[in-house]
Amino acid sequence: MIVLNSVAELDEWRRDLPAGSVVVLVPTMGALHTGHLELVRTAVATPDAMVVVSIFVNPGQFGPTEDFGKYPRVLESDLAMLRGAGVAAVFTPTEMDLYPLGYRVATRVRVPRMGKRLCGKSRTRFFEGVCSVVLRLLNSVLPSQLILGEKDFQQVQVIRAMCQDLFVPVVIRSVPTVREGDGLAMSSRNRYLSVTDRGTAIQLYRALSGAMDAVWSGERDVKRIENTVRAQLAKYPAITIDYVEVVDPTIRKQRWVTHSSRLVAAIWINGTRLIDNVPLSLPSKES
Ligand code: PAF
């Protein structure tokens, strides 16, 4: 596993790749956990894969009052986790590498409608920042495949829309959310939770699971599902709800549950923001 600290080093590495290599990119902000390793495993299993994991804490996707300053930067332990996982290269660009003009005056990419809803409403710069950095990563690494985690369902869909709309020739594959033993979705931000808040955090997945069960038992009314999840979460004073919605893959609100429905939610627990989502699968005989 080679560590590439700049776009110049990346270019040189890329030039010497064996013919027929399939470059697969797993973009991350570091502070890696088992969920990231699952993305890496998926990438590595691709025939002829040359897997590149990028680690870059992107200033563009944090709001002025968000956690950019305190976001964990633990490169050595990240590299230790990746060693032996079959990764060909770890790309750790600097801010100057990705934004040579500086982020403030850099060209930005915005996916207007999808990127303004849900997370984009309370984190107004988030998706513009994500798209702007992911496009730079794609144009630097030039992968054939991009691997993303479904925990960030809206992010996956926004990046898909950007790539489709801008004719970016990359195949996007998403990997199901990896959860702790009690169901909490793995996230680099879970480490911000106190022991008590960690205990409360599990209520998010419990509420979403309750909705999955309800749909399995015949519930199809989206309003009722959303209200039940909200009521469940509202029992916990430490939780502040940002949104609970059932959406389709284009992030449009739905009235009735369909085969492509996703129940998505975001909450704060004493200042730590957690997101999660589940598919609301209908029994297969229903259309
Ligand atoms: O999901 C993340 O970790 C980030 O949003 C990403 C895709 C690496 C862009 O900075």
mmCIF file of N, CA and C and ligand atoms in Angstrom, residues 27-29 36 56 58 61 71 126 130 133-134 137 148 152 155 159, ligand 1:
data_model
loop_
_atom_site.group_PDB
_atom_site.id
_atom_site.type_symbol
_atom_site.label_atom_id
_atom_site.label_comp_id
_atom_site.label_asym_id
_atom_site.label_seq_id
_atom_site.Cartn_x
_atom_site.Cartn_y
_atom_site.Cartn_z
ATOM 1 N N PRO A 27 -13.893 7.290 -1.360
ATOM 2 C CA PRO A 27 -13.570 8.595 -0.767
ATOM 3 C C PRO A 27 -13.960 8.625 0.711
ATOM 4 N N THR A 28 -13.082 9.160 1.556
ATOM 5 C CA THR A 28 -13.392 9.254 2.996
ATOM 6 C C THR A 28 -12.812 10.552 3.556
ATOM 7 N N MET A 29 -13.237 10.843 4.770
ATOM 8 C CA MET A 29 -12.614 11.960 5.492
ATOM 9 C C MET A 29 -11.759 11.406 6.632
ATOM 10 N N HIS A 36 -16.299 1.880 6.998
ATOM 11 C CA HIS A 36 -15.398 2.202 5.880
ATOM 12 C C HIS A 36 -14.734 0.932 5.352
ATOM 13 N N PHE A 56 -9.448 12.971 3.167
ATOM 14 C CA PHE A 56 -9.358 14.434 3.091
ATOM 15 C C PHE A 56 -10.531 15.029 3.859
ATOM 16 N N ASN A 58 -12.747 17.696 4.218
ATOM 17 C CA ASN A 58 -13.064 18.733 3.232
ATOM 18 C C ASN A 58 -13.689 19.968 3.887
ATOM 19 N N GLN A 61 -17.486 21.316 3.045
ATOM 20 C CA GLN A 61 -18.783 20.740 3.401
ATOM 21 C C GLN A 61 -19.190 20.991 4.847
ATOM 22 N N TYR A 71 -13.035 17.811 13.903
ATOM 23 C CA TYR A 71 -13.212 16.522 13.209
ATOM 24 C C TYR A 71 -11.941 15.689 13.400
ATOM 25 N N PHE A 126 -23.602 21.996 2.679
ATOM 26 C CA PHE A 126 -23.080 20.638 2.732
ATOM 27 C C PHE A 126 -22.928 19.990 1.346
ATOM 28 N N VAL A 130 -19.713 18.804 -0.742
ATOM 29 C CA VAL A 130 -19.466 17.392 -1.072
ATOM 30 C C VAL A 130 -19.258 17.231 -2.575
ATOM 31 N N VAL A 133 -15.926 18.633 -3.864
ATOM 32 C CA VAL A 133 -14.727 17.842 -3.572
ATOM 33 C C VAL A 133 -14.768 16.498 -4.292
ATOM 34 N N VAL A 134 -15.940 15.876 -4.365
ATOM 35 C CA VAL A 134 -16.004 14.557 -5.008
ATOM 36 C C VAL A 134 -15.660 14.684 -6.498
ATOM 37 N N LEU A 137 -11.983 14.912 -6.698
ATOM 38 C CA LEU A 137 -11.361 13.602 -6.453
ATOM 39 C C LEU A 137 -11.512 12.713 -7.693
ATOM 40 N N LEU A 148 -19.654 4.159 -2.367
ATOM 41 C CA LEU A 148 -20.200 5.051 -1.328
ATOM 42 C C LEU A 148 -21.070 4.251 -0.363
ATOM 43 N N ASP A 152 -25.263 7.396 4.135
ATOM 44 C CA ASP A 152 -25.470 8.743 3.614
ATOM 45 C C ASP A 152 -26.308 8.643 2.340
ATOM 46 N N GLN A 155 -26.616 11.706 0.175
ATOM 47 C CA GLN A 155 -25.315 12.004 -0.453
ATOM 48 C C GLN A 155 -25.094 11.117 -1.686
ATOM 49 N N ILE A 159 -24.744 12.637 -5.438
ATOM 50 C CA ILE A 159 -23.525 12.397 -6.237
ATOM 51 C C ILE A 159 -23.889 11.670 -7.540
HETATM 52 O O1 PAF B 1 -19.017 10.783 3.232
HETATM 53 C C1 PAF B 1 -17.923 11.365 3.406
HETATM 54 O O2 PAF B 1 -17.066 10.922 4.158
HETATM 55 C C2 PAF B 1 -17.665 12.669 2.658
HETATM 56 O O3 PAF B 1 -18.833 13.419 2.518
HETATM 57 C C3 PAF B 1 -16.974 12.466 1.312
HETATM 58 C C4 PAF B 1 -17.838 11.698 0.323
HETATM 59 C C5 PAF B 1 -15.658 11.732 1.504
HETATM 60 C C6 PAF B 1 -16.661 13.835 0.680
HETATM 61 O O4 PAF B 1 -15.835 14.600 1.488
#
